[in-house]
XYZ file of C-alpha atoms in Angstrom:
763
model
C 14.134 74.047 119.307
C 15.184 71.289 116.767
C 14.376 67.480 117.689
C 17.631 65.548 117.452
C 16.886 62.319 115.356
C 17.462 59.033 117.373
C 17.634 55.481 116.407
C 17.239 52.216 118.162
C 18.239 48.754 116.799
C 17.939 45.334 117.941
C 20.863 43.287 116.841
C 21.110 39.423 116.960
C 24.982 38.326 116.897
C 25.390 34.902 115.855
C 28.831 32.775 115.776
C 31.470 32.381 118.018
C 30.372 35.059 120.691
C 30.134 33.411 124.317
C 33.219 33.289 126.422
C 35.598 35.556 124.240
C 35.211 39.047 125.910
C 32.204 39.966 122.956
C 29.854 41.575 125.530
C 32.373 43.747 127.462
C 33.568 44.832 123.563
C 30.231 45.858 122.748
C 29.608 47.350 126.373
C 32.746 49.556 125.738
C 31.796 50.258 121.991
C 28.431 51.680 122.804
C 30.122 53.699 125.742
C 32.503 55.447 123.062
C 29.935 56.156 120.911
C 27.583 57.655 123.682
C 24.907 54.994 123.045
C 22.360 53.306 125.493
C 20.985 49.771 125.719
C 21.472 46.374 126.837
C 23.639 43.338 125.540
C 22.970 39.573 126.832
C 24.181 36.163 126.085
C 21.156 33.954 125.091
C 21.365 30.053 123.707
C 21.718 31.448 120.102
C 24.789 33.771 120.919
C 24.563 37.567 121.521
C 21.440 39.813 121.698
C 21.491 43.747 121.999
C 19.833 46.987 121.712
C 21.326 49.905 121.038
C 19.771 53.704 120.635
C 21.274 57.224 120.043
C 22.436 59.164 117.356
C 21.730 57.542 113.653
C 25.405 57.863 112.511
C 26.657 56.379 115.836
C 24.347 53.399 115.648
C 25.468 52.626 112.297
C 29.111 53.046 113.248
C 28.063 50.398 116.057
C 26.910 47.900 113.926
C 29.512 48.100 111.444
C 32.213 47.683 114.210
C 30.406 44.734 115.992
C 31.246 42.666 112.700
C 34.637 44.118 112.002
C 36.713 44.934 115.180
C 35.208 42.137 117.399
C 37.944 40.245 120.018
C 40.720 38.086 118.962
C 38.765 34.668 119.788
C 35.530 35.900 118.386
C 34.154 34.706 114.966
C 30.956 36.853 113.746
C 29.204 34.812 111.503
C 26.242 37.431 110.928
C 24.717 40.317 112.382
C 20.858 40.319 112.220
C 19.430 43.978 113.081
C 15.706 44.919 113.296
C 14.844 48.312 113.468
C 12.751 49.538 116.671
C 10.689 52.593 117.696
C 13.470 55.027 120.216
C 12.800 54.244 123.740
C 14.939 56.404 125.716
C 16.523 55.598 128.884
C 20.157 56.252 130.006
C 23.013 54.119 130.386
C 24.328 50.768 128.721
C 24.179 47.346 130.821
C 25.215 43.817 130.369
C 22.306 41.907 131.638
C 21.798 38.329 132.961
C 21.525 35.145 130.174
C 18.099 33.847 129.826
C 17.069 30.215 130.780
C 15.564 27.194 129.106
C 15.881 28.178 125.426
C 17.127 25.891 122.693
C 20.541 25.886 122.703
C 22.148 27.251 119.479
C 25.338 29.615 120.449
C 28.633 28.124 119.513
C 31.331 27.341 122.029
C 34.932 28.717 121.411
C 37.877 25.818 121.468
C 40.384 26.017 123.859
C 42.792 29.221 123.195
C 46.918 29.216 124.055
C 47.950 31.716 126.511
C 47.916 34.847 125.100
C 50.616 37.796 125.281
C 49.087 39.745 128.000
C 48.495 36.703 130.260
C 52.145 35.081 129.551
C 53.587 38.827 130.439
C 51.832 38.946 133.558
C 52.596 34.905 134.211
C 56.492 36.375 134.239
C 55.993 39.588 136.160
C 57.375 39.344 139.640
C 55.387 42.458 140.472
C 52.112 41.019 139.372
C 49.866 39.522 141.775
C 49.543 36.407 139.295
C 53.032 35.954 139.041
C 53.887 32.296 138.058
C 50.414 31.118 138.755
C 49.638 28.472 136.283
C 45.980 28.821 135.946
C 45.956 32.357 134.525
C 43.836 33.332 131.508
C 41.278 36.272 130.412
C 38.739 36.802 127.822
C 41.223 36.051 125.158
C 42.757 32.789 125.872
C 42.580 29.781 128.098
C 40.082 26.764 128.777
C 36.714 26.543 126.793
C 35.571 23.553 125.500
C 37.009 21.548 128.156
C 35.546 22.997 130.686
C 31.986 23.670 129.803
C 29.035 21.608 130.761
C 26.531 23.473 128.423
C 25.073 26.861 127.214
C 25.069 29.871 127.846
C 28.527 30.153 128.324
C 28.399 31.212 131.982
C 30.525 30.327 134.811
C 28.056 28.149 136.703
C 27.947 25.456 133.902
C 31.609 25.100 133.529
C 33.681 23.065 135.734
C 35.276 26.381 137.397
C 31.307 26.692 139.431
C 33.187 25.105 142.245
C 35.540 28.142 142.732
C 34.164 31.113 144.303
C 36.288 34.126 143.056
C 38.024 36.106 145.946
C 37.151 39.948 145.858
C 40.016 41.086 143.412
C 38.848 38.312 140.557
C 35.138 39.154 141.568
C 36.268 43.169 140.557
C 37.768 42.346 137.296
C 35.021 40.005 136.239
C 32.427 42.375 137.092
C 34.399 45.546 135.603
C 33.095 45.691 131.864
C 36.270 47.722 130.776
C 38.590 45.098 132.417
C 40.225 42.233 130.230
C 38.936 39.412 132.484
C 35.389 40.510 132.527
C 33.212 37.697 132.314
C 36.216 35.567 131.979
C 34.582 32.451 133.193
C 37.956 30.844 134.317
C 39.190 33.788 136.170
C 40.857 32.884 139.237
C 44.115 33.341 140.954
C 46.273 31.472 143.866
C 43.694 32.715 146.416
C 40.520 31.257 145.135
C 41.486 29.203 142.176
C 42.876 26.000 141.178
C 45.947 24.631 142.794
C 48.931 22.242 141.708
C 49.333 19.020 144.052
C 52.290 16.300 143.297
C 51.048 12.454 143.786
C 53.399 9.531 143.881
C 53.042 6.514 141.259
C 50.913 4.753 143.957
C 48.567 7.855 143.925
C 49.260 9.113 147.296
C 49.349 12.544 148.144
C 53.244 13.999 148.629
C 54.081 16.701 150.546
C 55.883 19.542 148.617
C 55.696 23.084 149.287
C 56.110 23.589 145.537
C 54.759 21.084 143.630
C 55.814 22.275 140.181
C 59.317 22.801 141.057
C 59.272 18.832 142.630
C 58.109 17.859 139.346
C 60.745 19.754 137.290
C 63.320 18.277 139.489
C 62.072 14.828 138.767
C 61.728 15.478 135.129
C 65.836 16.825 135.112
C 66.731 13.496 137.183
C 65.316 11.260 134.192
C 61.936 10.434 135.604
C 58.474 10.249 134.017
C 55.656 12.517 135.347
C 52.290 12.526 134.418
C 50.801 15.861 133.853
C 47.445 16.883 134.338
C 46.849 19.310 131.666
C 43.923 20.880 129.448
C 42.145 18.214 128.208
C 43.750 15.320 129.760
C 47.288 13.914 131.303
C 50.313 14.318 129.114
C 53.204 11.854 130.175
C 56.322 14.051 130.408
C 60.017 13.282 130.471
C 63.280 14.730 129.286
C 63.739 14.788 125.187
C 67.416 14.620 125.102
C 67.357 11.870 127.940
C 67.720 8.369 126.453
C 67.136 6.014 129.654
C 63.834 8.386 130.635
C 62.939 7.968 126.544
C 63.358 4.592 126.389
C 61.554 3.520 129.674
C 58.599 5.571 128.770
C 58.290 3.686 125.500
C 58.448 0.604 127.353
C 56.231 1.285 129.938
C 53.839 2.422 127.565
C 53.819 -0.366 125.154
C 54.802 2.258 122.076
C 57.252 0.334 120.137
C 58.075 2.775 117.358
C 55.532 5.307 116.968
C 57.197 8.940 117.522
C 56.353 10.871 120.619
C 55.352 14.590 120.590
C 57.767 17.102 121.879
C 56.693 20.274 123.668
C 59.641 23.277 123.377
C 60.033 25.905 125.809
C 59.474 28.528 122.899
C 59.776 29.075 118.961
C 64.012 29.311 119.769
C 63.612 26.193 121.284
C 61.530 24.524 118.303
C 63.936 25.743 115.714
C 66.642 23.692 117.839
C 64.705 20.668 117.193
C 63.375 21.383 113.729
C 63.657 22.913 110.206
C 61.017 25.233 109.886
C 59.274 27.087 107.384
C 57.599 30.315 108.081
C 54.103 28.321 107.675
C 55.075 26.093 110.301
C 56.270 28.813 112.448
C 52.900 30.398 112.116
C 51.467 26.949 113.012
C 53.289 26.813 115.980
C 52.265 30.281 117.072
C 48.597 30.087 116.516
C 46.196 30.044 119.321
C 45.500 26.562 118.418
C 48.937 25.260 119.524
C 48.944 21.794 117.467
C 51.661 19.235 117.176
C 53.124 20.735 113.867
C 55.417 17.615 111.732
C 58.403 18.769 110.626
C 61.732 18.186 109.464
C 64.412 16.822 112.306
C 67.177 19.084 112.394
C 70.469 17.379 112.256
C 72.261 17.305 115.845
C 69.008 18.032 117.322
C 69.241 17.044 120.990
C 66.761 14.532 120.866
C 67.276 10.998 122.490
C 67.185 8.008 119.412
C 64.017 6.524 121.295
C 61.734 10.066 120.969
C 60.907 9.002 117.016
C 63.253 5.702 116.006
C 63.936 6.035 112.365
C 61.659 9.106 111.483
C 63.268 12.277 109.248
C 60.467 14.153 111.092
C 59.831 15.002 114.776
C 56.322 16.327 116.164
C 56.785 19.704 117.845
C 54.242 21.653 119.741
C 54.578 24.633 122.215
C 53.763 25.394 125.238
C 49.755 26.178 125.209
C 48.782 26.696 129.156
C 50.316 28.700 131.596
C 51.103 25.642 133.536
C 52.967 24.012 130.213
C 54.938 27.251 129.742
C 56.196 26.953 133.524
C 57.168 23.431 133.037
C 58.991 23.720 129.873
C 60.809 26.734 131.180
C 61.971 25.820 134.301
C 62.944 22.017 132.703
C 65.590 24.089 130.353
C 64.521 21.956 127.337
C 62.427 20.097 125.185
C 60.082 17.922 126.899
C 58.232 14.498 125.542
C 54.543 15.289 126.253
C 52.708 12.617 124.839
C 49.234 11.382 125.437
C 48.774 9.436 128.764
C 47.455 6.312 127.679
C 48.394 2.592 127.484
C 48.538 1.945 123.595
C 45.434 1.914 121.897
C 43.550 3.211 124.993
C 42.205 6.626 124.773
C 43.961 9.500 126.858
C 43.117 9.836 130.570
C 41.710 12.783 132.115
C 39.768 11.770 135.119
C 41.794 11.804 138.265
C 40.914 8.664 139.785
C 41.164 6.588 136.201
C 44.743 8.400 135.560
C 46.032 6.936 138.941
C 44.270 3.285 138.009
C 45.993 3.202 134.327
C 49.314 5.218 134.498
C 50.532 4.245 137.700
C 52.822 1.478 136.356
C 54.005 4.144 133.681
C 54.440 7.441 135.818
C 56.977 8.235 138.373
C 55.199 10.692 139.957
C 51.771 12.732 139.021
C 51.612 16.830 138.793
C 47.662 17.456 139.512
C 45.332 20.031 139.933
C 41.872 20.601 141.119
C 40.088 21.870 138.290
C 37.797 19.182 136.640
C 38.294 18.402 132.852
C 34.833 17.904 131.375
C 35.703 16.487 128.209
C 38.807 14.864 127.480
C 40.743 16.397 124.270
C 44.179 14.983 122.772
C 46.485 17.521 121.226
C 45.873 18.273 117.216
C 48.473 17.448 114.865
C 49.206 18.988 111.486
C 51.250 19.284 108.582
C 52.321 22.099 106.355
C 51.679 21.260 102.622
C 52.861 23.232 99.404
C 49.238 22.959 97.702
C 48.291 26.533 97.142
C 46.060 26.797 100.329
C 47.270 28.558 103.450
C 45.860 25.579 105.495
C 47.720 23.029 107.160
C 46.880 19.099 105.933
C 44.948 18.270 109.332
C 46.124 14.775 110.580
C 44.301 14.965 114.108
C 41.954 17.699 114.463
C 41.064 17.976 118.350
C 42.117 20.478 121.207
C 42.328 24.014 119.829
C 39.748 23.589 116.519
C 36.881 21.649 118.204
C 34.292 22.151 118.566
C 34.134 24.497 115.832
C 31.411 24.198 113.504
C 31.315 23.459 109.520
C 28.656 24.703 107.396
C 26.725 21.945 105.629
C 26.325 22.910 101.945
C 22.623 21.324 102.286
C 20.383 22.358 104.761
C 19.215 19.004 106.401
C 15.532 19.174 107.333
C 16.159 16.824 110.018
C 18.471 16.535 112.949
C 21.460 14.105 112.281
C 24.324 12.036 114.326
C 26.707 10.630 112.158
C 28.854 7.705 113.936
C 31.816 7.718 111.398
C 34.193 4.697 111.565
C 36.104 2.589 113.084
C 39.835 3.982 113.074
C 40.590 7.591 114.432
C 37.280 7.746 115.475
C 35.124 10.860 115.446
C 31.170 11.367 115.217
C 29.167 14.494 113.830
C 26.015 16.087 114.760
C 24.209 18.078 112.530
C 21.243 20.235 112.337
C 19.844 22.967 109.616
C 22.948 24.273 107.856
C 25.771 23.308 110.750
C 27.761 20.518 111.627
C 29.590 19.714 114.625
C 32.432 17.450 114.399
C 33.969 16.172 117.463
C 37.113 16.042 118.941
C 39.526 12.752 118.387
C 38.242 9.829 120.130
C 40.521 7.319 119.024
C 40.173 3.644 117.493
C 37.150 1.726 118.850
C 39.138 -1.152 119.803
C 38.141 -1.302 123.767
C 35.760 -0.840 126.235
C 37.356 2.596 127.331
C 37.101 4.301 123.961
C 33.835 2.985 123.453
C 32.648 4.697 126.491
C 34.610 7.787 125.349
C 32.819 7.612 122.133
C 29.110 7.279 123.908
C 29.996 10.421 126.447
C 31.230 12.438 123.982
C 27.868 11.801 121.681
C 26.099 12.382 124.762
C 27.677 16.012 125.580
C 27.159 17.059 122.136
C 23.743 16.289 121.720
C 23.149 18.596 125.100
C 25.639 21.274 124.071
C 23.892 21.709 120.730
C 20.627 20.531 121.916
C 20.768 18.416 118.549
C 17.637 15.200 118.951
C 19.078 13.065 116.424
C 15.922 12.019 114.174
C 18.718 10.087 111.809
C 21.492 8.162 112.625
C 23.944 7.759 109.654
C 26.722 4.961 109.683
C 29.193 3.070 107.687
C 28.326 0.320 105.349
C 30.653 -2.086 107.229
C 28.458 -4.674 109.602
C 31.360 -5.381 111.604
C 32.622 -1.675 112.943
C 31.430 -0.668 116.346
C 30.205 2.721 115.041
C 27.671 0.868 112.568
C 26.701 -1.346 115.326
C 25.909 1.800 117.902
C 24.081 3.410 115.588
C 22.021 0.507 114.606
C 21.339 -0.288 118.004
C 20.228 3.369 118.448
C 16.437 3.176 119.459
C 13.981 6.155 118.210
C 15.933 7.292 114.911
C 15.883 6.024 111.356
C 19.329 4.460 110.303
C 21.171 5.454 107.020
C 23.826 3.857 105.717
C 26.659 5.963 103.564
C 29.561 4.044 102.083
C 32.873 4.894 102.987
C 34.629 6.276 100.311
C 31.444 8.395 99.308
C 32.013 9.780 102.895
C 35.426 10.857 101.898
C 34.379 12.359 98.912
C 31.365 14.400 100.613
C 33.488 15.589 103.051
C 36.050 17.018 100.622
C 33.457 18.883 98.509
C 31.214 19.983 101.326
C 33.972 21.845 103.496
C 34.343 23.908 100.329
C 30.884 24.467 99.994
C 30.356 22.062 97.273
C 27.779 18.973 96.520
C 29.203 18.086 93.257
C 29.752 16.846 90.810
C 33.584 15.972 91.206
C 35.955 13.463 90.348
C 37.221 12.182 93.799
C 40.087 10.513 94.053
C 40.079 8.508 97.539
C 43.233 6.367 98.908
C 43.110 4.623 101.941
C 43.611 1.522 103.484
C 40.249 -0.180 103.837
C 36.699 0.271 103.330
C 33.745 -1.898 102.836
C 32.373 -1.464 99.122
C 29.035 -1.715 97.651
C 29.836 -5.172 96.450
C 31.016 -6.673 99.632
C 34.855 -6.423 99.041
C 37.316 -4.154 100.326
C 37.701 -0.914 98.444
C 40.550 1.499 99.120
C 41.903 2.932 95.843
C 38.869 4.767 94.258
C 38.337 6.997 91.421
C 34.351 8.183 92.227
C 32.707 10.208 89.885
C 30.025 12.205 92.077
C 29.179 14.179 95.042
C 26.640 14.108 98.081
C 23.743 12.923 96.323
C 25.538 10.036 94.941
C 28.587 8.504 92.988
C 29.572 5.962 90.314
C 32.720 4.128 90.774
C 34.295 4.991 87.575
C 37.836 3.291 88.294
C 40.111 1.482 90.663
C 43.296 0.251 91.726
C 44.125 -3.488 90.412
C 42.527 -5.669 92.882
C 44.424 -7.872 94.802
C 44.172 -10.862 97.749
C 44.669 -9.451 101.047
C 46.372 -12.984 102.593
C 45.106 -13.587 106.103
C 42.817 -10.514 106.362
C 43.292 -8.042 108.783
C 47.224 -9.785 109.305
C 47.898 -8.460 106.233
C 47.590 -4.843 107.602
C 50.270 -5.874 110.427
C 52.596 -7.461 108.371
C 52.970 -5.592 105.174
C 55.506 -8.753 103.369
C 51.993 -10.811 103.256
C 50.963 -7.618 100.382
C 54.623 -7.992 98.686
C 53.547 -11.656 98.543
C 50.344 -11.299 96.997
C 51.369 -8.720 94.651
C 54.377 -11.099 93.439
C 51.344 -13.605 93.271
C 49.414 -11.214 90.847
C 53.037 -11.314 88.970
C 53.655 -15.246 88.897
C 56.531 -14.214 90.894
C 55.944 -15.451 94.359
C 58.256 -18.411 94.223
C 58.828 -20.336 97.084
C 61.069 -18.518 99.030
C 60.632 -14.516 100.220
C 62.922 -11.880 97.854
C 66.704 -11.390 99.766
C 65.139 -8.478 101.166
C 62.768 -10.448 103.535
C 64.824 -13.486 103.551
C 65.979 -12.720 107.477
C 62.489 -11.577 108.595
C 60.052 -14.094 107.101
C 60.572 -17.573 107.007
C 60.445 -19.675 103.631
C 57.458 -21.995 105.321
C 55.388 -19.089 106.125
C 55.941 -17.142 102.742
C 54.903 -20.312 100.994
C 51.682 -20.814 103.466
C 51.078 -17.301 102.471
C 51.437 -17.506 98.530
C 49.302 -20.602 98.982
C 46.455 -18.535 100.367
C 46.977 -15.855 97.619
C 46.254 -18.580 95.181
C 43.422 -20.296 96.493
C 41.599 -17.378 98.068
C 40.985 -19.308 101.300
C 41.241 -16.444 103.945
C 42.063 -13.846 101.243
C 39.483 -11.268 100.760
C 40.615 -8.921 97.731
C 41.307 -5.561 98.130
C 41.930 -2.563 95.801
C 43.312 -0.771 98.674
C 46.066 1.910 97.857
C 47.248 1.671 101.375
C 47.772 -1.707 100.926
C 49.401 -1.281 97.621
C 52.575 1.121 99.421
C 52.897 -1.550 102.173
C 53.799 -4.364 99.652
C 56.533 -1.985 98.280
C 57.450 -0.962 101.530
C 58.234 -4.429 102.380
C 59.922 -5.221 98.674
C 62.257 -2.565 99.488
C 63.142 -3.544 103.030
C 61.572 -0.872 104.722
C 59.204 -2.772 106.754
C 58.276 -6.356 107.446
C 55.664 -5.891 109.953
C 54.344 -2.889 111.524
C 54.091 -1.497 114.995
C 51.685 1.071 114.344
C 48.788 2.027 111.457
C 50.499 3.312 108.303
C 54.297 2.908 109.683
C 55.339 1.255 106.500
C 54.038 4.000 104.049
C 55.472 6.545 106.260
C 58.872 5.288 106.124
C 58.510 4.624 102.645
C 57.554 8.097 102.140
C 60.909 9.020 104.341
C 63.043 6.886 102.148
C 61.372 8.544 98.845
C 62.300 11.913 100.366
C 65.941 10.955 101.013
C 66.318 10.193 97.518
C 65.991 14.298 96.511
C 65.233 15.411 93.184
C 62.894 14.431 90.389
C 62.719 11.087 88.767
C 60.991 9.374 85.898
C 57.940 7.649 87.379
C 57.138 3.914 87.013
C 54.026 2.820 84.524
C 50.536 3.333 86.215
C 47.805 3.395 83.455
C 44.234 2.909 83.561
C 42.573 0.505 81.544
C 38.901 -0.252 81.229
C 38.759 1.496 84.605
C 41.347 -0.231 86.330
C 44.661 1.403 87.218
C 47.405 -1.487 86.883
C 49.625 -1.400 89.715
C 51.152 -4.662 88.358
C 53.016 -3.035 85.922
C 54.607 -0.602 88.907
C 55.031 -3.783 90.827
C 56.725 -5.151 87.815
C 58.912 -2.147 87.456
C 59.727 -2.092 91.426
C 61.238 -5.279 91.259
C 62.906 -5.089 88.347
C 64.905 -2.308 89.326
C 65.627 -3.255 92.980
C 67.424 -6.495 91.080
C 69.301 -4.205 88.807
C 70.791 -2.872 91.793
C 68.719 0.381 92.460
C 68.651 2.024 95.628
C 65.453 1.610 97.747
C 65.756 5.274 97.981
C 65.325 5.666 94.435
C 62.904 3.023 93.976
C 60.481 4.733 96.686
C 61.013 8.072 94.764
C 59.933 6.401 91.347
C 57.066 4.687 93.229
C 55.786 7.805 94.647
C 56.005 9.711 91.319
C 54.429 6.672 89.760
C 51.272 6.863 91.751
C 51.022 10.869 91.297
C 51.697 10.916 87.562
C 49.110 7.780 87.031
C 46.605 9.365 89.156
C 46.530 12.624 87.744
C 46.598 11.192 83.843
C 43.402 8.511 84.654
C 41.883 11.348 86.759
C 42.072 13.980 83.865
C 40.892 11.249 81.308
C 37.761 10.346 83.410
C 37.013 13.916 84.536
C 37.108 15.106 80.742
C 35.209 12.515 79.737
C 32.176 13.775 82.051
C 32.619 17.459 81.742
C 34.232 18.289 85.135
C 36.913 20.246 86.333
C 36.747 19.436 90.007
C 39.049 17.064 91.431
C 38.617 15.817 95.352
C 42.006 13.913 96.938
C 40.860 12.474 100.157
C 41.830 9.156 102.304
C 44.430 8.397 104.616
C 47.159 7.724 102.338
C 47.051 11.414 101.358
C 48.361 12.297 104.485
C 51.769 11.251 102.328
C 52.973 15.071 101.656
C 55.228 13.964 98.741
C 51.986 12.202 97.366
C 49.657 14.956 97.976
C 51.927 17.871 96.773
C 53.022 15.891 93.539
C 49.363 14.740 92.691
C 48.106 18.215 92.934
C 50.931 19.504 90.707
C 50.153 16.864 88.244
C 46.337 17.522 88.138
C 46.869 21.110 87.689
C 49.060 20.993 85.285
C 46.299 19.101 83.326
C 43.962 22.330 83.775
C 41.886 20.741 86.687
C 40.777 22.442 90.026
C 42.131 20.527 93.158
C 40.516 20.122 96.576
C 41.653 18.510 99.440
C 40.408 18.256 103.023
C 41.737 21.239 104.798
C 39.351 21.815 108.338
C 38.933 17.897 108.824
C 41.977 15.117 108.392
C 41.892 13.297 104.869
C 41.819 10.240 107.005
C 38.524 8.570 108.881
C 38.769 11.343 111.422
C 36.467 12.867 108.667
C 34.276 10.367 107.480
C 31.543 11.277 110.460
C 31.174 14.971 108.611
C 30.605 13.098 105.134
C 28.391 10.757 106.532
C 26.207 13.626 107.662
C 26.738 15.688 104.079
C 25.231 12.582 102.332
C 22.162 12.493 104.900
C 21.725 15.872 104.570
C 21.401 15.536 100.881
C 19.128 12.774 101.563
C 16.904 14.809 103.827
C 17.666 18.017 102.342
C 15.757 21.382 102.299
C 17.352 22.589 99.387
């Protein structure tokens, strides 16, 4: 009798393979192919052994790489041949303990179609249960305390499953097999209603009571996935105005949540790419063009042609938006400049003067996580422009193009703060923390670092920081004991981050346009043409340096930058231009002009952001701002309103300097000749794009480079990014832009880690 050949293989599966239904998928696949063996989660991912017919084993190895569940991301399958051992059956076995953590945690994922169907099915046992989930959706990062990703190491550990839920959890053929947040109304988290003073309110239907309050024009604090939101009806003028006043948020637009895609289409004009972003499992806030007549109150996004819209991403949000019957303001629950509230006690304390009611639940949030914000751009990539990377994207890892020989912790910058931990060939960039301007944000920053170090088992040997000595992030890095410290220039970090996420270490030409960054010469940089890569850079060019009269006050008062640029032209005069006359007193204008002339309290800067501010003020767009970048945002909107192509103003590179004096002189001349501010704004944008492309092509050609990286917060400007990219490609250059990370300072920490990895690299 012939002996039937058998094959046994042990396989290591790495990537995002925990908490995403990967083990039941392996179980089902093994049974379909009549294989025996086992599978388990461990600190590195998933390990398994299979034995059976050689062809079946080969098919199995192929399918686990190509047919994985929706939320899985298989990076590699490492197989090892073993001697057949025999046995029977295929089992899912317990996770080992005490190993080094290397497994990747999945981001939180929006409610899947199957769970949504159950949520809305009156015959289903989870009908209208606000915390329905399965292995294909639901909370992940926000509830996990450690690895392996098992229920005892999540904030669901305090909820004991009922018999029905336990049966699902233990059935490898069920969609909820080992879904760690699995629960139902009989055994899981529940909603409750509290008053503005935090006292519980007896309500048989807390959700219904909250919806009734929203319809009446009240502000409701809603505990969500990664923190609290402040919600009100988007079309209610009184409610939106009250929310803006209580939140101390004068102009910055509120995010909106539409009940579904049709509801979003009533608010904004959506391209196919924007619709895909809205429907993606990340469910970010998508910035899109406001539809004329959109049913939103004027206080939602004053003066903005765009709206930030998202779709519901939790069952609670689906029910809330559906029952409310229209779009809701759904803005981060905080007072201006503070981090989002996520702990119940802290939320009651900080939001009591803002919210009329609190809709809460008893599932703890372990990590606060803001909503992500994206824009769709036409630059040849299907990835959006990331404005804020947080919920839905974090904590997905990003590869390092240089393997670091030591574990790293990069502390990032001061604004739009993130940090980054790295070891080997992998880096984890944190969720958005915010501006390090107060104790609460700094505490969140420290807590986040501690959590990431634990989650990914990184014990940093090197603390990487910005060169600015007064950044709180720099001070935190330098105060850390037992580590080596390593400083990275701000714009070098921008360049390295952009290149590295595309797998490059350089050399390339980097166009880095932002607000401010500490230069190696001690001055304020911000309009930089850098040649180099991860290992180093040369400053090949920069914008014409001007004074920043009053230092940081010039950031908040763009009219000061208008005065500074006019001073460079010898045209500041004794009174402000007519367009600013009603907003700036002549005495203040003369004082600032004197500062520019003397240099007192007026550091020099090459900042592209400050150039945009100055031109915005000269066009009458904004003399003072209420949030970072407001003047530039509104100048871009004005340029878009002009429509069509236009001739650029002059902006030439001479001796390594982009001479924007000519640009500003042309702006002033056009305005004095009666040109509309919209036409001037459009020609200015064209000038920066065209001048940058010509200068970059010349510098790149001189060095034999064919790659240009565009980064820095100014390139959040879609018009500038698209037109500069088009011009550079027309010159035959390959253009890279940040895609997985923001071009603003949210990407700095990763860039710092890349530069440090090159310094401490293995290869």
